[in-house]
């Protein structure tokens, strides 16, 4: 038994030496060491938030994922210079956050959430320009908030919505945090008893005048 163990040990040792010294096994070449270069996508878009929104709504057909938001901006009469001012964080709305034709009764898009005469809206013109403008102002945050200064704890931020304009949110506040998982998505108004938590579809797009976080569901503030 003792000799068998010695022979087995010597055999395994010789086999390892042969394998490491050979360039091929069963006619196949051994895998060679390769230096794999890693890279990170550059989030900078080298344009203002307003230019980026226009390019992906009206200028580069058929890429019109922000067309619903662009139409809201034009209809509301909000000053478009708000989207070129520096030091801001912008919540952009994918068309799905405005209306989803495939789910006409959805209450997590704006036209479905804020019905007109108990029916899903079909255009921005069914709302007053001031209502639409106030909502757009709420989606512009004072200050830049992105992955470098957000974490798993809520950060209370101020928006451009004038205080007192929304009875449900008299302070015009918004809460931002990152999901505590490998996706690290931006979450809006994720606090206890929030009426709605909105999770970013694409986060951390860096325009020349501040980060952009894209949402594909309605954004609102309220306490249950």
PDB file of N, CA and C in Angstrom, residues 67-159:
ATOM      1  N   UNK A  67     -39.821  62.425 -27.376  1.00  0.00           N
ATOM      2  CA  UNK A  67     -40.777  63.269 -28.095  1.00  0.00           C
ATOM      3  C   UNK A  67     -41.923  63.718 -27.188  1.00  0.00           C
ATOM      4  N   UNK A  68     -42.409  62.833 -26.335  1.00  0.00           N
ATOM      5  CA  UNK A  68     -43.494  63.190 -25.437  1.00  0.00           C
ATOM      6  C   UNK A  68     -43.092  64.303 -24.488  1.00  0.00           C
ATOM      7  N   UNK A  69     -41.871  64.254 -23.990  1.00  0.00           N
ATOM      8  CA  UNK A  69     -41.394  65.303 -23.096  1.00  0.00           C
ATOM      9  C   UNK A  69     -41.168  66.601 -23.860  1.00  0.00           C
ATOM     10  N   UNK A  70     -40.613  66.503 -25.050  1.00  0.00           N
ATOM     11  CA  UNK A  70     -40.391  67.704 -25.861  1.00  0.00           C
ATOM     12  C   UNK A  70     -41.722  68.414 -26.133  1.00  0.00           C
ATOM     13  N   UNK A  71     -42.738  67.650 -26.493  1.00  0.00           N
ATOM     14  CA  UNK A  71     -44.057  68.238 -26.755  1.00  0.00           C
ATOM     15  C   UNK A  71     -44.607  68.921 -25.511  1.00  0.00           C
ATOM     16  N   UNK A  72     -44.360  68.318 -24.342  1.00  0.00           N
ATOM     17  CA  UNK A  72     -44.817  68.925 -23.087  1.00  0.00           C
ATOM     18  C   UNK A  72     -44.120  70.257 -22.845  1.00  0.00           C
ATOM     19  N   UNK A  73     -42.832  70.305 -23.128  1.00  0.00           N
ATOM     20  CA  UNK A  73     -42.061  71.539 -22.946  1.00  0.00           C
ATOM     21  C   UNK A  73     -42.596  72.646 -23.832  1.00  0.00           C
ATOM     22  N   UNK A  74     -42.807  72.339 -25.092  1.00  0.00           N
ATOM     23  CA  UNK A  74     -43.303  73.347 -26.034  1.00  0.00           C
ATOM     24  C   UNK A  74     -44.702  73.801 -25.646  1.00  0.00           C
ATOM     25  N   UNK A  75     -45.558  72.853 -25.292  1.00  0.00           N
ATOM     26  CA  UNK A  75     -46.934  73.202 -24.940  1.00  0.00           C
ATOM     27  C   UNK A  75     -47.001  74.039 -23.670  1.00  0.00           C
ATOM     28  N   UNK A  76     -46.184  73.705 -22.684  1.00  0.00           N
ATOM     29  CA  UNK A  76     -46.263  74.382 -21.383  1.00  0.00           C
ATOM     30  C   UNK A  76     -45.752  75.810 -21.416  1.00  0.00           C
ATOM     31  N   UNK A  77     -44.849  76.102 -22.362  1.00  0.00           N
ATOM     32  CA  UNK A  77     -44.259  77.423 -22.429  1.00  0.00           C
ATOM     33  C   UNK A  77     -43.112  77.627 -21.456  1.00  0.00           C
ATOM     34  N   UNK A  78     -42.621  76.551 -20.850  1.00  0.00           N
ATOM     35  CA  UNK A  78     -41.477  76.676 -19.950  1.00  0.00           C
ATOM     36  C   UNK A  78     -40.288  77.241 -20.712  1.00  0.00           C
ATOM     37  N   UNK A  79     -39.490  78.051 -20.057  1.00  0.00           N
ATOM     38  CA  UNK A  79     -38.315  78.640 -20.682  1.00  0.00           C
ATOM     39  C   UNK A  79     -37.295  77.524 -20.957  1.00  0.00           C
ATOM     40  N   UNK A  80     -37.002  77.276 -22.225  1.00  0.00           N
ATOM     41  CA  UNK A  80     -36.083  76.182 -22.570  1.00  0.00           C
ATOM     42  C   UNK A  80     -34.655  76.462 -22.114  1.00  0.00           C
ATOM     43  N   UNK A  81     -34.371  77.708 -21.741  1.00  0.00           N
ATOM     44  CA  UNK A  81     -33.047  78.020 -21.194  1.00  0.00           C
ATOM     45  C   UNK A  81     -32.798  77.302 -19.864  1.00  0.00           C
ATOM     46  N   UNK A  82     -33.863  76.826 -19.234  1.00  0.00           N
ATOM     47  CA  UNK A  82     -33.699  76.072 -17.997  1.00  0.00           C
ATOM     48  C   UNK A  82     -32.880  74.797 -18.241  1.00  0.00           C
ATOM     49  N   UNK A  83     -32.900  74.337 -19.484  1.00  0.00           N
ATOM     50  CA  UNK A  83     -32.202  73.091 -19.815  1.00  0.00           C
ATOM     51  C   UNK A  83     -30.764  73.315 -20.291  1.00  0.00           C
ATOM     52  N   UNK A  84     -30.327  74.566 -20.250  1.00  0.00           N
ATOM     53  CA  UNK A  84     -28.927  74.835 -20.580  1.00  0.00           C
ATOM     54  C   UNK A  84     -28.189  75.483 -19.411  1.00  0.00           C
ATOM     55  N   UNK A  85     -28.912  75.766 -18.336  1.00  0.00           N
ATOM     56  CA  UNK A  85     -28.279  76.346 -17.156  1.00  0.00           C
ATOM     57  C   UNK A  85     -27.379  75.299 -16.494  1.00  0.00           C
ATOM     58  N   UNK A  86     -26.220  75.717 -15.995  1.00  0.00           N
ATOM     59  CA  UNK A  86     -25.304  74.772 -15.356  1.00  0.00           C
ATOM     60  C   UNK A  86     -25.711  74.440 -13.920  1.00  0.00           C
ATOM     61  N   UNK A  87     -25.089  73.384 -13.387  1.00  0.00           N
ATOM     62  CA  UNK A  87     -25.303  73.034 -11.992  1.00  0.00           C
ATOM     63  C   UNK A  87     -26.664  72.463 -11.690  1.00  0.00           C
ATOM     64  N   UNK A  88     -27.180  71.647 -12.597  1.00  0.00           N
ATOM     65  CA  UNK A  88     -28.509  71.079 -12.401  1.00  0.00           C
ATOM     66  C   UNK A  88     -28.492  69.577 -12.669  1.00  0.00           C
ATOM     67  N   UNK A  89     -29.518  68.925 -12.184  1.00  0.00           N
ATOM     68  CA  UNK A  89     -29.751  67.516 -12.481  1.00  0.00           C
ATOM     69  C   UNK A  89     -31.087  67.415 -13.192  1.00  0.00           C
ATOM     70  N   UNK A  90     -31.117  66.699 -14.303  1.00  0.00           N
ATOM     71  CA  UNK A  90     -32.312  66.656 -15.141  1.00  0.00           C
ATOM     72  C   UNK A  90     -32.924  65.251 -15.130  1.00  0.00           C
ATOM     73  N   UNK A  91     -34.214  65.201 -14.845  1.00  0.00           N
ATOM     74  CA  UNK A  91     -34.967  63.961 -14.974  1.00  0.00           C
ATOM     75  C   UNK A  91     -35.653  64.010 -16.332  1.00  0.00           C
ATOM     76  N   UNK A  92     -35.212  63.159 -17.235  1.00  0.00           N
ATOM     77  CA  UNK A  92     -35.796  63.100 -18.578  1.00  0.00           C
ATOM     78  C   UNK A  92     -36.825  61.976 -18.645  1.00  0.00           C
ATOM     79  N   UNK A  93     -37.853  62.215 -19.441  1.00  0.00           N
ATOM     80  CA  UNK A  93     -38.950  61.265 -19.548  1.00  0.00           C
ATOM     81  C   UNK A  93     -38.916  60.524 -20.879  1.00  0.00           C
ATOM     82  N   UNK A  94     -38.712  59.240 -20.800  1.00  0.00           N
ATOM     83  CA  UNK A  94     -38.913  58.381 -21.965  1.00  0.00           C
ATOM     84  C   UNK A  94     -40.389  58.460 -22.348  1.00  0.00           C
ATOM     85  N   UNK A  95     -40.710  58.236 -23.602  1.00  0.00           N
ATOM     86  CA  UNK A  95     -42.110  58.293 -24.034  1.00  0.00           C
ATOM     87  C   UNK A  95     -43.023  57.406 -23.195  1.00  0.00           C
ATOM     88  N   UNK A  96     -42.478  56.287 -22.690  1.00  0.00           N
ATOM     89  CA  UNK A  96     -43.297  55.390 -21.874  1.00  0.00           C
ATOM     90  C   UNK A  96     -43.755  56.043 -20.578  1.00  0.00           C
ATOM     91  N   UNK A  97     -43.049  57.073 -20.134  1.00  0.00           N
ATOM     92  CA  UNK A  97     -43.457  57.772 -18.913  1.00  0.00           C
ATOM     93  C   UNK A  97     -44.621  58.720 -19.177  1.00  0.00           C
ATOM     94  N   UNK A  98     -44.837  59.041 -20.444  1.00  0.00           N
ATOM     95  CA  UNK A  98     -45.947  59.915 -20.824  1.00  0.00           C
ATOM     96  C   UNK A  98     -47.183  59.080 -21.142  1.00  0.00           C
ATOM     97  N   UNK A  99     -47.020  58.108 -22.044  1.00  0.00           N
ATOM     98  CA  UNK A  99     -48.143  57.258 -22.431  1.00  0.00           C
ATOM     99  C   UNK A  99     -47.611  55.991 -23.077  1.00  0.00           C
ATOM    100  N   UNK A 100     -48.235  54.877 -22.721  1.00  0.00           N
ATOM    101  CA  UNK A 100     -47.876  53.601 -23.337  1.00  0.00           C
ATOM    102  C   UNK A 100     -49.101  53.037 -24.041  1.00  0.00           C
ATOM    103  N   UNK A 101     -49.072  53.094 -25.353  1.00  0.00           N
ATOM    104  CA  UNK A 101     -50.224  52.664 -26.145  1.00  0.00           C
ATOM    105  C   UNK A 101     -50.540  51.194 -25.922  1.00  0.00           C
ATOM    106  N   UNK A 102     -49.499  50.395 -25.646  1.00  0.00           N
ATOM    107  CA  UNK A 102     -49.711  48.962 -25.449  1.00  0.00           C
ATOM    108  C   UNK A 102     -50.455  48.684 -24.145  1.00  0.00           C
ATOM    109  N   UNK A 103     -50.420  49.629 -23.218  1.00  0.00           N
ATOM    110  CA  UNK A 103     -51.109  49.483 -21.935  1.00  0.00           C
ATOM    111  C   UNK A 103     -51.866  50.767 -21.651  1.00  0.00           C
ATOM    112  N   UNK A 104     -52.943  50.948 -22.382  1.00  0.00           N
ATOM    113  CA  UNK A 104     -53.674  52.208 -22.353  1.00  0.00           C
ATOM    114  C   UNK A 104     -54.262  52.525 -20.978  1.00  0.00           C
ATOM    115  N   UNK A 105     -54.412  51.524 -20.128  1.00  0.00           N
ATOM    116  CA  UNK A 105     -55.005  51.775 -18.817  1.00  0.00           C
ATOM    117  C   UNK A 105     -53.940  51.910 -17.728  1.00  0.00           C
ATOM    118  N   UNK A 106     -52.675  51.912 -18.110  1.00  0.00           N
ATOM    119  CA  UNK A 106     -51.597  51.983 -17.120  1.00  0.00           C
ATOM    120  C   UNK A 106     -51.682  53.278 -16.323  1.00  0.00           C
ATOM    121  N   UNK A 107     -51.521  53.169 -15.017  1.00  0.00           N
ATOM    122  CA  UNK A 107     -51.584  54.355 -14.164  1.00  0.00           C
ATOM    123  C   UNK A 107     -50.192  54.830 -13.760  1.00  0.00           C
ATOM    124  N   UNK A 108     -49.143  54.241 -14.340  1.00  0.00           N
ATOM    125  CA  UNK A 108     -47.792  54.692 -14.021  1.00  0.00           C
ATOM    126  C   UNK A 108     -47.173  55.486 -15.164  1.00  0.00           C
ATOM    127  N   UNK A 109     -48.007  55.926 -16.118  1.00  0.00           N
ATOM    128  CA  UNK A 109     -47.586  56.930 -17.099  1.00  0.00           C
ATOM    129  C   UNK A 109     -48.442  58.172 -16.845  1.00  0.00           C
ATOM    130  N   UNK A 110     -47.982  59.330 -17.264  1.00  0.00           N
ATOM    131  CA  UNK A 110     -48.636  60.589 -16.883  1.00  0.00           C
ATOM    132  C   UNK A 110     -50.089  60.641 -17.341  1.00  0.00           C
ATOM    133  N   UNK A 111     -50.337  60.334 -18.606  1.00  0.00           N
ATOM    134  CA  UNK A 111     -51.692  60.452 -19.120  1.00  0.00           C
ATOM    135  C   UNK A 111     -52.645  59.445 -18.481  1.00  0.00           C
ATOM    136  N   UNK A 112     -52.105  58.342 -18.008  1.00  0.00           N
ATOM    137  CA  UNK A 112     -52.942  57.371 -17.314  1.00  0.00           C
ATOM    138  C   UNK A 112     -53.097  57.682 -15.837  1.00  0.00           C
ATOM    139  N   UNK A 113     -52.066  58.277 -15.261  1.00  0.00           N
ATOM    140  CA  UNK A 113     -52.112  58.625 -13.829  1.00  0.00           C
ATOM    141  C   UNK A 113     -53.019  59.829 -13.589  1.00  0.00           C
ATOM    142  N   UNK A 114     -52.902  60.833 -14.445  1.00  0.00           N
ATOM    143  CA  UNK A 114     -53.686  62.050 -14.288  1.00  0.00           C
ATOM    144  C   UNK A 114     -54.763  62.101 -15.369  1.00  0.00           C
ATOM    145  N   UNK A 115     -55.823  61.389 -15.115  1.00  0.00           N
ATOM    146  CA  UNK A 115     -56.902  61.278 -16.097  1.00  0.00           C
ATOM    147  C   UNK A 115     -57.652  62.595 -16.241  1.00  0.00           C
ATOM    148  N   UNK A 116     -58.323  62.743 -17.370  1.00  0.00           N
ATOM    149  CA  UNK A 116     -59.141  63.922 -17.645  1.00  0.00           C
ATOM    150  C   UNK A 116     -60.573  63.451 -17.811  1.00  0.00           C
ATOM    151  N   UNK A 117     -61.446  63.922 -16.953  1.00  0.00           N
ATOM    152  CA  UNK A 117     -62.840  63.466 -16.956  1.00  0.00           C
ATOM    153  C   UNK A 117     -62.919  61.944 -16.843  1.00  0.00           C
ATOM    154  N   UNK A 118     -62.078  61.401 -15.954  1.00  0.00           N
ATOM    155  CA  UNK A 118     -62.033  59.960 -15.662  1.00  0.00           C
ATOM    156  C   UNK A 118     -61.600  59.104 -16.850  1.00  0.00           C
ATOM    157  N   UNK A 119     -60.986  59.731 -17.816  1.00  0.00           N
ATOM    158  CA  UNK A 119     -60.499  58.980 -18.982  1.00  0.00           C
ATOM    159  C   UNK A 119     -59.019  59.271 -19.188  1.00  0.00           C
ATOM    160  N   UNK A 120     -58.319  58.293 -19.744  1.00  0.00           N
ATOM    161  CA  UNK A 120     -56.907  58.480 -20.053  1.00  0.00           C
ATOM    162  C   UNK A 120     -56.762  59.600 -21.068  1.00  0.00           C
ATOM    163  N   UNK A 121     -55.866  60.523 -20.804  1.00  0.00           N
ATOM    164  CA  UNK A 121     -55.661  61.647 -21.721  1.00  0.00           C
ATOM    165  C   UNK A 121     -55.049  61.167 -23.037  1.00  0.00           C
ATOM    166  N   UNK A 122     -55.242  61.973 -24.069  1.00  0.00           N
ATOM    167  CA  UNK A 122     -54.714  61.645 -25.392  1.00  0.00           C
ATOM    168  C   UNK A 122     -53.734  62.686 -25.908  1.00  0.00           C
ATOM    169  N   UNK A 123     -53.633  63.824 -25.218  1.00  0.00           N
ATOM    170  CA  UNK A 123     -52.689  64.857 -25.626  1.00  0.00           C
ATOM    171  C   UNK A 123     -52.439  65.788 -24.455  1.00  0.00           C
ATOM    172  N   UNK A 124     -51.333  66.534 -24.533  1.00  0.00           N
ATOM    173  CA  UNK A 124     -51.013  67.502 -23.487  1.00  0.00           C
ATOM    174  C   UNK A 124     -52.040  68.630 -23.441  1.00  0.00           C
ATOM    175  N   UNK A 125     -52.670  68.913 -24.556  1.00  0.00           N
ATOM    176  CA  UNK A 125     -53.604  70.037 -24.612  1.00  0.00           C
ATOM    177  C   UNK A 125     -54.829  69.824 -23.728  1.00  0.00           C
ATOM    178  N   UNK A 126     -55.020  68.619 -23.225  1.00  0.00           N
ATOM    179  CA  UNK A 126     -56.141  68.371 -22.315  1.00  0.00           C
ATOM    180  C   UNK A 126     -55.846  68.866 -20.899  1.00  0.00           C
ATOM    181  N   UNK A 127     -54.591  69.248 -20.644  1.00  0.00           N
ATOM    182  CA  UNK A 127     -54.204  69.807 -19.357  1.00  0.00           C
ATOM    183  C   UNK A 127     -53.942  71.299 -19.539  1.00  0.00           C
ATOM    184  N   UNK A 128     -53.948  72.028 -18.451  1.00  0.00           N
ATOM    185  CA  UNK A 128     -53.584  73.440 -18.545  1.00  0.00           C
ATOM    186  C   UNK A 128     -52.070  73.539 -18.732  1.00  0.00           C
ATOM    187  N   UNK A 129     -51.591  74.524 -19.472  1.00  0.00           N
ATOM    188  CA  UNK A 129     -50.143  74.696 -19.631  1.00  0.00           C
ATOM    189  C   UNK A 129     -49.424  74.826 -18.284  1.00  0.00           C
ATOM    190  N   UNK A 130     -50.071  75.463 -17.299  1.00  0.00           N
ATOM    191  CA  UNK A 130     -49.435  75.644 -15.995  1.00  0.00           C
ATOM    192  C   UNK A 130     -49.224  74.320 -15.279  1.00  0.00           C
ATOM    193  N   UNK A 131     -50.181  73.413 -15.378  1.00  0.00           N
ATOM    194  CA  UNK A 131     -50.022  72.103 -14.745  1.00  0.00           C
ATOM    195  C   UNK A 131     -48.832  71.365 -15.336  1.00  0.00           C
ATOM    196  N   UNK A 132     -48.733  71.395 -16.648  1.00  0.00           N
ATOM    197  CA  UNK A 132     -47.627  70.709 -17.319  1.00  0.00           C
ATOM    198  C   UNK A 132     -46.306  71.385 -16.980  1.00  0.00           C
ATOM    199  N   UNK A 133     -46.316  72.706 -16.954  1.00  0.00           N
ATOM    200  CA  UNK A 133     -45.089  73.443 -16.632  1.00  0.00           C
ATOM    201  C   UNK A 133     -44.608  73.119 -15.223  1.00  0.00           C
ATOM    202  N   UNK A 134     -45.537  73.081 -14.269  1.00  0.00           N
ATOM    203  CA  UNK A 134     -45.152  72.771 -12.894  1.00  0.00           C
ATOM    204  C   UNK A 134     -44.505  71.395 -12.796  1.00  0.00           C
ATOM    205  N   UNK A 135     -45.046  70.450 -13.523  1.00  0.00           N
ATOM    206  CA  UNK A 135     -44.484  69.105 -13.474  1.00  0.00           C
ATOM    207  C   UNK A 135     -43.079  69.089 -14.057  1.00  0.00           C
ATOM    208  N   UNK A 136     -42.888  69.804 -15.151  1.00  0.00           N
ATOM    209  CA  UNK A 136     -41.561  69.870 -15.770  1.00  0.00           C
ATOM    210  C   UNK A 136     -40.554  70.557 -14.851  1.00  0.00           C
ATOM    211  N   UNK A 137     -41.004  71.600 -14.150  1.00  0.00           N
ATOM    212  CA  UNK A 137     -40.115  72.283 -13.206  1.00  0.00           C
ATOM    213  C   UNK A 137     -39.707  71.345 -12.071  1.00  0.00           C
ATOM    214  N   UNK A 138     -40.608  70.462 -11.693  1.00  0.00           N
ATOM    215  CA  UNK A 138     -40.290  69.501 -10.635  1.00  0.00           C
ATOM    216  C   UNK A 138     -39.211  68.517 -11.086  1.00  0.00           C
ATOM    217  N   UNK A 139     -39.088  68.316 -12.369  1.00  0.00           N
ATOM    218  CA  UNK A 139     -38.124  67.355 -12.903  1.00  0.00           C
ATOM    219  C   UNK A 139     -36.738  67.961 -13.130  1.00  0.00           C
ATOM    220  N   UNK A 140     -36.549  69.216 -12.702  1.00  0.00           N
ATOM    221  CA  UNK A 140     -35.234  69.855 -12.771  1.00  0.00           C
ATOM    222  C   UNK A 140     -34.771  70.112 -11.345  1.00  0.00           C
ATOM    223  N   UNK A 141     -33.654  69.508 -10.989  1.00  0.00           N
ATOM    224  CA  UNK A 141     -33.150  69.573  -9.615  1.00  0.00           C
ATOM    225  C   UNK A 141     -32.036  70.609  -9.520  1.00  0.00           C
ATOM    226  N   UNK A 142     -32.061  71.386  -8.460  1.00  0.00           N
ATOM    227  CA  UNK A 142     -30.996  72.358  -8.210  1.00  0.00           C
ATOM    228  C   UNK A 142     -29.776  71.622  -7.645  1.00  0.00           C
ATOM    229  N   UNK A 143     -28.661  71.710  -8.360  1.00  0.00           N
ATOM    230  CA  UNK A 143     -27.458  70.998  -7.952  1.00  0.00           C
ATOM    231  C   UNK A 143     -27.265  69.739  -8.784  1.00  0.00           C
ATOM    232  N   UNK A 144     -26.039  69.242  -8.796  1.00  0.00           N
ATOM    233  CA  UNK A 144     -25.706  68.063  -9.581  1.00  0.00           C
ATOM    234  C   UNK A 144     -25.630  66.840  -8.675  1.00  0.00           C
ATOM    235  N   UNK A 145     -26.440  65.827  -9.005  1.00  0.00           N
ATOM    236  CA  UNK A 145     -26.503  64.603  -8.213  1.00  0.00           C
ATOM    237  C   UNK A 145     -26.339  63.397  -9.133  1.00  0.00           C
ATOM    238  N   UNK A 146     -25.271  62.659  -8.868  1.00  0.00           N
ATOM    239  CA  UNK A 146     -24.929  61.542  -9.737  1.00  0.00           C
ATOM    240  C   UNK A 146     -24.231  60.470  -8.896  1.00  0.00           C
ATOM    241  N   UNK A 147     -23.548  59.556  -9.558  1.00  0.00           N
ATOM    242  CA  UNK A 147     -22.932  58.440  -8.853  1.00  0.00           C
ATOM    243  C   UNK A 147     -21.801  58.860  -7.916  1.00  0.00           C
ATOM    244  N   UNK A 148     -21.274  60.047  -8.101  1.00  0.00           N
ATOM    245  CA  UNK A 148     -20.175  60.471  -7.237  1.00  0.00           C
ATOM    246  C   UNK A 148     -20.647  61.027  -5.901  1.00  0.00           C
ATOM    247  N   UNK A 149     -21.940  61.388  -5.794  1.00  0.00           N
ATOM    248  CA  UNK A 149     -22.410  61.927  -4.519  1.00  0.00           C
ATOM    249  C   UNK A 149     -23.758  61.356  -4.078  1.00  0.00           C
ATOM    250  N   UNK A 150     -24.199  60.271  -4.714  1.00  0.00           N
ATOM    251  CA  UNK A 150     -25.390  59.550  -4.276  1.00  0.00           C
ATOM    252  C   UNK A 150     -24.977  58.181  -3.765  1.00  0.00           C
ATOM    253  N   UNK A 151     -25.742  57.656  -2.829  1.00  0.00           N
ATOM    254  CA  UNK A 151     -25.477  56.329  -2.300  1.00  0.00           C
ATOM    255  C   UNK A 151     -26.779  55.654  -1.932  1.00  0.00           C
ATOM    256  N   UNK A 152     -26.720  54.712  -1.019  1.00  0.00           N
ATOM    257  CA  UNK A 152     -27.910  53.943  -0.638  1.00  0.00           C
ATOM    258  C   UNK A 152     -28.793  54.680   0.359  1.00  0.00           C
ATOM    259  N   UNK A 153     -28.338  55.833   0.835  1.00  0.00           N
ATOM    260  CA  UNK A 153     -29.135  56.654   1.741  1.00  0.00           C
ATOM    261  C   UNK A 153     -29.764  57.811   0.972  1.00  0.00           C
ATOM    262  N   UNK A 154     -30.996  58.143   1.323  1.00  0.00           N
ATOM    263  CA  UNK A 154     -31.708  59.203   0.624  1.00  0.00           C
ATOM    264  C   UNK A 154     -31.018  60.557   0.753  1.00  0.00           C
ATOM    265  N   UNK A 155     -31.014  61.292  -0.347  1.00  0.00           N
ATOM    266  CA  UNK A 155     -30.560  62.682  -0.357  1.00  0.00           C
ATOM    267  C   UNK A 155     -31.760  63.550  -0.716  1.00  0.00           C
ATOM    268  N   UNK A 156     -32.098  64.474   0.151  1.00  0.00           N
ATOM    269  CA  UNK A 156     -33.206  65.384  -0.111  1.00  0.00           C
ATOM    270  C   UNK A 156     -32.707  66.545  -0.954  1.00  0.00           C
ATOM    271  N   UNK A 157     -33.373  66.789  -2.083  1.00  0.00           N
ATOM    272  CA  UNK A 157     -32.932  67.840  -2.994  1.00  0.00           C
ATOM    273  C   UNK A 157     -34.093  68.782  -3.285  1.00  0.00           C
ATOM    274  N   UNK A 158     -33.741  69.968  -3.748  1.00  0.00           N
ATOM    275  CA  UNK A 158     -34.728  70.977  -4.112  1.00  0.00           C
ATOM    276  C   UNK A 158     -34.877  71.017  -5.630  1.00  0.00           C
ATOM    277  N   UNK A 159     -36.091  71.210  -6.073  1.00  0.00           N
ATOM    278  CA  UNK A 159     -36.367  71.297  -7.504  1.00  0.00           C
ATOM    279  C   UNK A 159     -36.714  72.737  -7.870  1.00  0.00           C
TER     280      UNK A 159
END
